[in-house]
Steps between C-alpha positions, in 0.01 A plus 500: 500500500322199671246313352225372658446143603293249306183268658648141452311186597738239688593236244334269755189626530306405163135639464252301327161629336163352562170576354427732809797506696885447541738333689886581585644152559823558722679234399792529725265529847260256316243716580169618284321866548147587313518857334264683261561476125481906497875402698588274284451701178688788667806251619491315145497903318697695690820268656808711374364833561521732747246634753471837326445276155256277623252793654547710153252224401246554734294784615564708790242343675610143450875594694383371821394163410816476250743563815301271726560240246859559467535532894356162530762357229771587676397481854452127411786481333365380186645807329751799555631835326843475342777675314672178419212280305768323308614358826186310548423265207158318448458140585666215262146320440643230333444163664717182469555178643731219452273202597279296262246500814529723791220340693288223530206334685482139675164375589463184650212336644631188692813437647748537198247375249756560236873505511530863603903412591481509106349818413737695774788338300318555142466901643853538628586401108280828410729755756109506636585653834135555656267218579153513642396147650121425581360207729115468456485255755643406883914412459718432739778739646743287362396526105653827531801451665579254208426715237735732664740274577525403125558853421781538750697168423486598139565893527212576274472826379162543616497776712166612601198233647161571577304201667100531505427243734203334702486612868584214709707540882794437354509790312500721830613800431823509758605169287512684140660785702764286556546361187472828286835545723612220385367496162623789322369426123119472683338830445119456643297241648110548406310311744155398373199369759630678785310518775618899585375791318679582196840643628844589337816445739828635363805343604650754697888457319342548159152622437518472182459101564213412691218244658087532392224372651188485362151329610383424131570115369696490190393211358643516127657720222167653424590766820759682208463806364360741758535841391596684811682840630625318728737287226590849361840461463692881404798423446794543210511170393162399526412865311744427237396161453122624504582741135581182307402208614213336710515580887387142600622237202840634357796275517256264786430133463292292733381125593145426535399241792490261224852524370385687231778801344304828429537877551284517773340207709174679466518511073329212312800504220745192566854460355574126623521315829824538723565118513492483109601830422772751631438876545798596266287288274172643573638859476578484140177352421239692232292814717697397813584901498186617339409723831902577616467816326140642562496830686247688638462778233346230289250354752181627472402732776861465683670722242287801640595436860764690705605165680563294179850498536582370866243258491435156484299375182295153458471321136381235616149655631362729249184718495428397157686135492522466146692825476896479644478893522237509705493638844548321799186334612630541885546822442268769724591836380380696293773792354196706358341554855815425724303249685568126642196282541469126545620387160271129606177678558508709160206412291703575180747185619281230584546335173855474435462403915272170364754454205807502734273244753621728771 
């Protein structure tokens, strides 16, 4: 006698509840689809059962929306009927990483202000293997071509870059082309000042790596912490990460244009100066890790929202600055009415805008 096959999500495909709605975050196609918490309750009740099961607990009347729910499951792939469950195990959530620091920030105002040859080698003695670097002013071609040179000659492990750089014609987009080709540890180039429209070019070999324009004028750190779907990032690492730590400041480190060593350049808190002090040094100071492990289930507001766990969080700009739960103060949207809105023009921000000077 045959028995009949079970509704089982795809250990992939995690759903998380909001205050009025859901998300499945397919973290293997690093995709994110919107469904009603009515499917949510049924997927988070009745995984393990079988189609007869599942309708026993409904009215007659309700069949027809119960199989159009199922029917969408599976014709997404986000779920399928099986005789074999124990085939198909849920996702390890447990999240680990070797480094002291897996990524840091470099800002720099002028022309290698501070001895930034030192930080790279400083990071490489943290396994830190992605770097973000940030000019807030015109540099030449060649600053980066030594930085990368440095890199190369020494074998650093530092294998991801992102430059945010001033527009300027050297930075033409056929040259960085050519030297993402030749680069390989350079991951994106964010041009600032442009005179196109904002525009994203992929490199056609890897799209995963790619060149930005944009029209604004980045003229400091202050430009951090822009709550965005477009920084959404669903995917198993960053989801993992996301359950126990803090989605923007676990495990990072970063160099303020003044040489300072902080968490993020945009934070007020200072642990020392990089010509006085190293980051190993730094690192093991008192509250250095007071925000590594902050999640989004214990920010305010966040911890009802069906995106808090593939995206990006801010400490550094609060809605209530005195509070390091708070939520984000670039935040626009609002889980209770699934609505974005400009998070500058809200009425209920202008404060903590005036506190933050921005």
């Amino acid at each position: 006698m045959s028995t009949a096959p079970i509704f089982n999500m795809h250990s992939n495909c995690i759903i998380v509840k909001g205050a009025n709605r859901s998300t499945i975050c397919d973290l293997q196609r690093n995709e994110v689809k919107l469904i009603p918490n009515d499917l949510q309750n049924l997927i988070e009740q009745y995984e393990g059962k079988t189609n007869e099961e599942i309708k026993a607990q409904y009215n007659e009347s309700d069949y027809e929306v119960v199989d159009e729910y199922l029917n969408f499951l599976v014709e997404h792939e986000y779920a399928f009927f099986t005789n074999t469950p124990e085939f198909y195990p849920k996702l390890n959530i447990e999240w680990f990483e070797a480094s002291k620091i897996t990524n840091a920030i470099i800002d720099i105002n002028s022309d290698l202000e501070y001895d930034v040859i030192k930080v790279l080698s400083q990071l490489d003695d943290l396994n830190c293997k992605h770097v973000q670097i940030r000019f807030f002013n015109v540099i030449k071609f060649s600053i980066i071509i030594k930085l990368l040179d440095y890199l190369n000659e020494t074998e650093s492990i530092v294998s991801s870059i992102n430059f945010v750089v001033s527009f300027t014609k050297e930075f033409s987009v056929i040259k960085l082309v050519e030297l993402f080709r030749e680069q390989p540890r350079i991951s994106s180039f964010l041009i600032y000042n442009h005179t196109k429209e904002d525009v994203i070019i992929p490199l056609k070999e890897n799209h995963t790596k790619y060149i930005k324009c944009v029209t604004k004028n980045i003229k400091s750190a202050s430009h951090c912490g822009v709550i965005s779907q477009e920084y959404f990032v669903p995917n198993i690492k960053a989801y993992t990460e996301s359950l126990q730590h803090n989605s923007c400041l676990n495990r990072k480190i970063s160099i303020d244009t003044q040489g300072n060593i902080k968490n993020c350049p945009s934070m007020s808190e200072s642990y020392g100066n990089i010509e006085n002090t190293t980051l190993e040094e730094a690192l093991h100071q008192k509250d250095f890790k007071k925000y590594w492990n902050i999640t989004k289930d214990q920010i305010e507001i966040c911890k009802d929202c069906e995106f808090r766990y593939i995206c990006t969080d801010c400490r550094a700009y609060r809605e209530n600055p005195e509070d390091n739960y708070s939520k984000p103060l670039k935040c626009g949207y609002d889980p209770y009415t699934n609505e974005w809105s400009d998070w500058s023009k809200n009425p209920l921000k202008q404060k903590a805008i005036e506190w933050y000077n921005l």
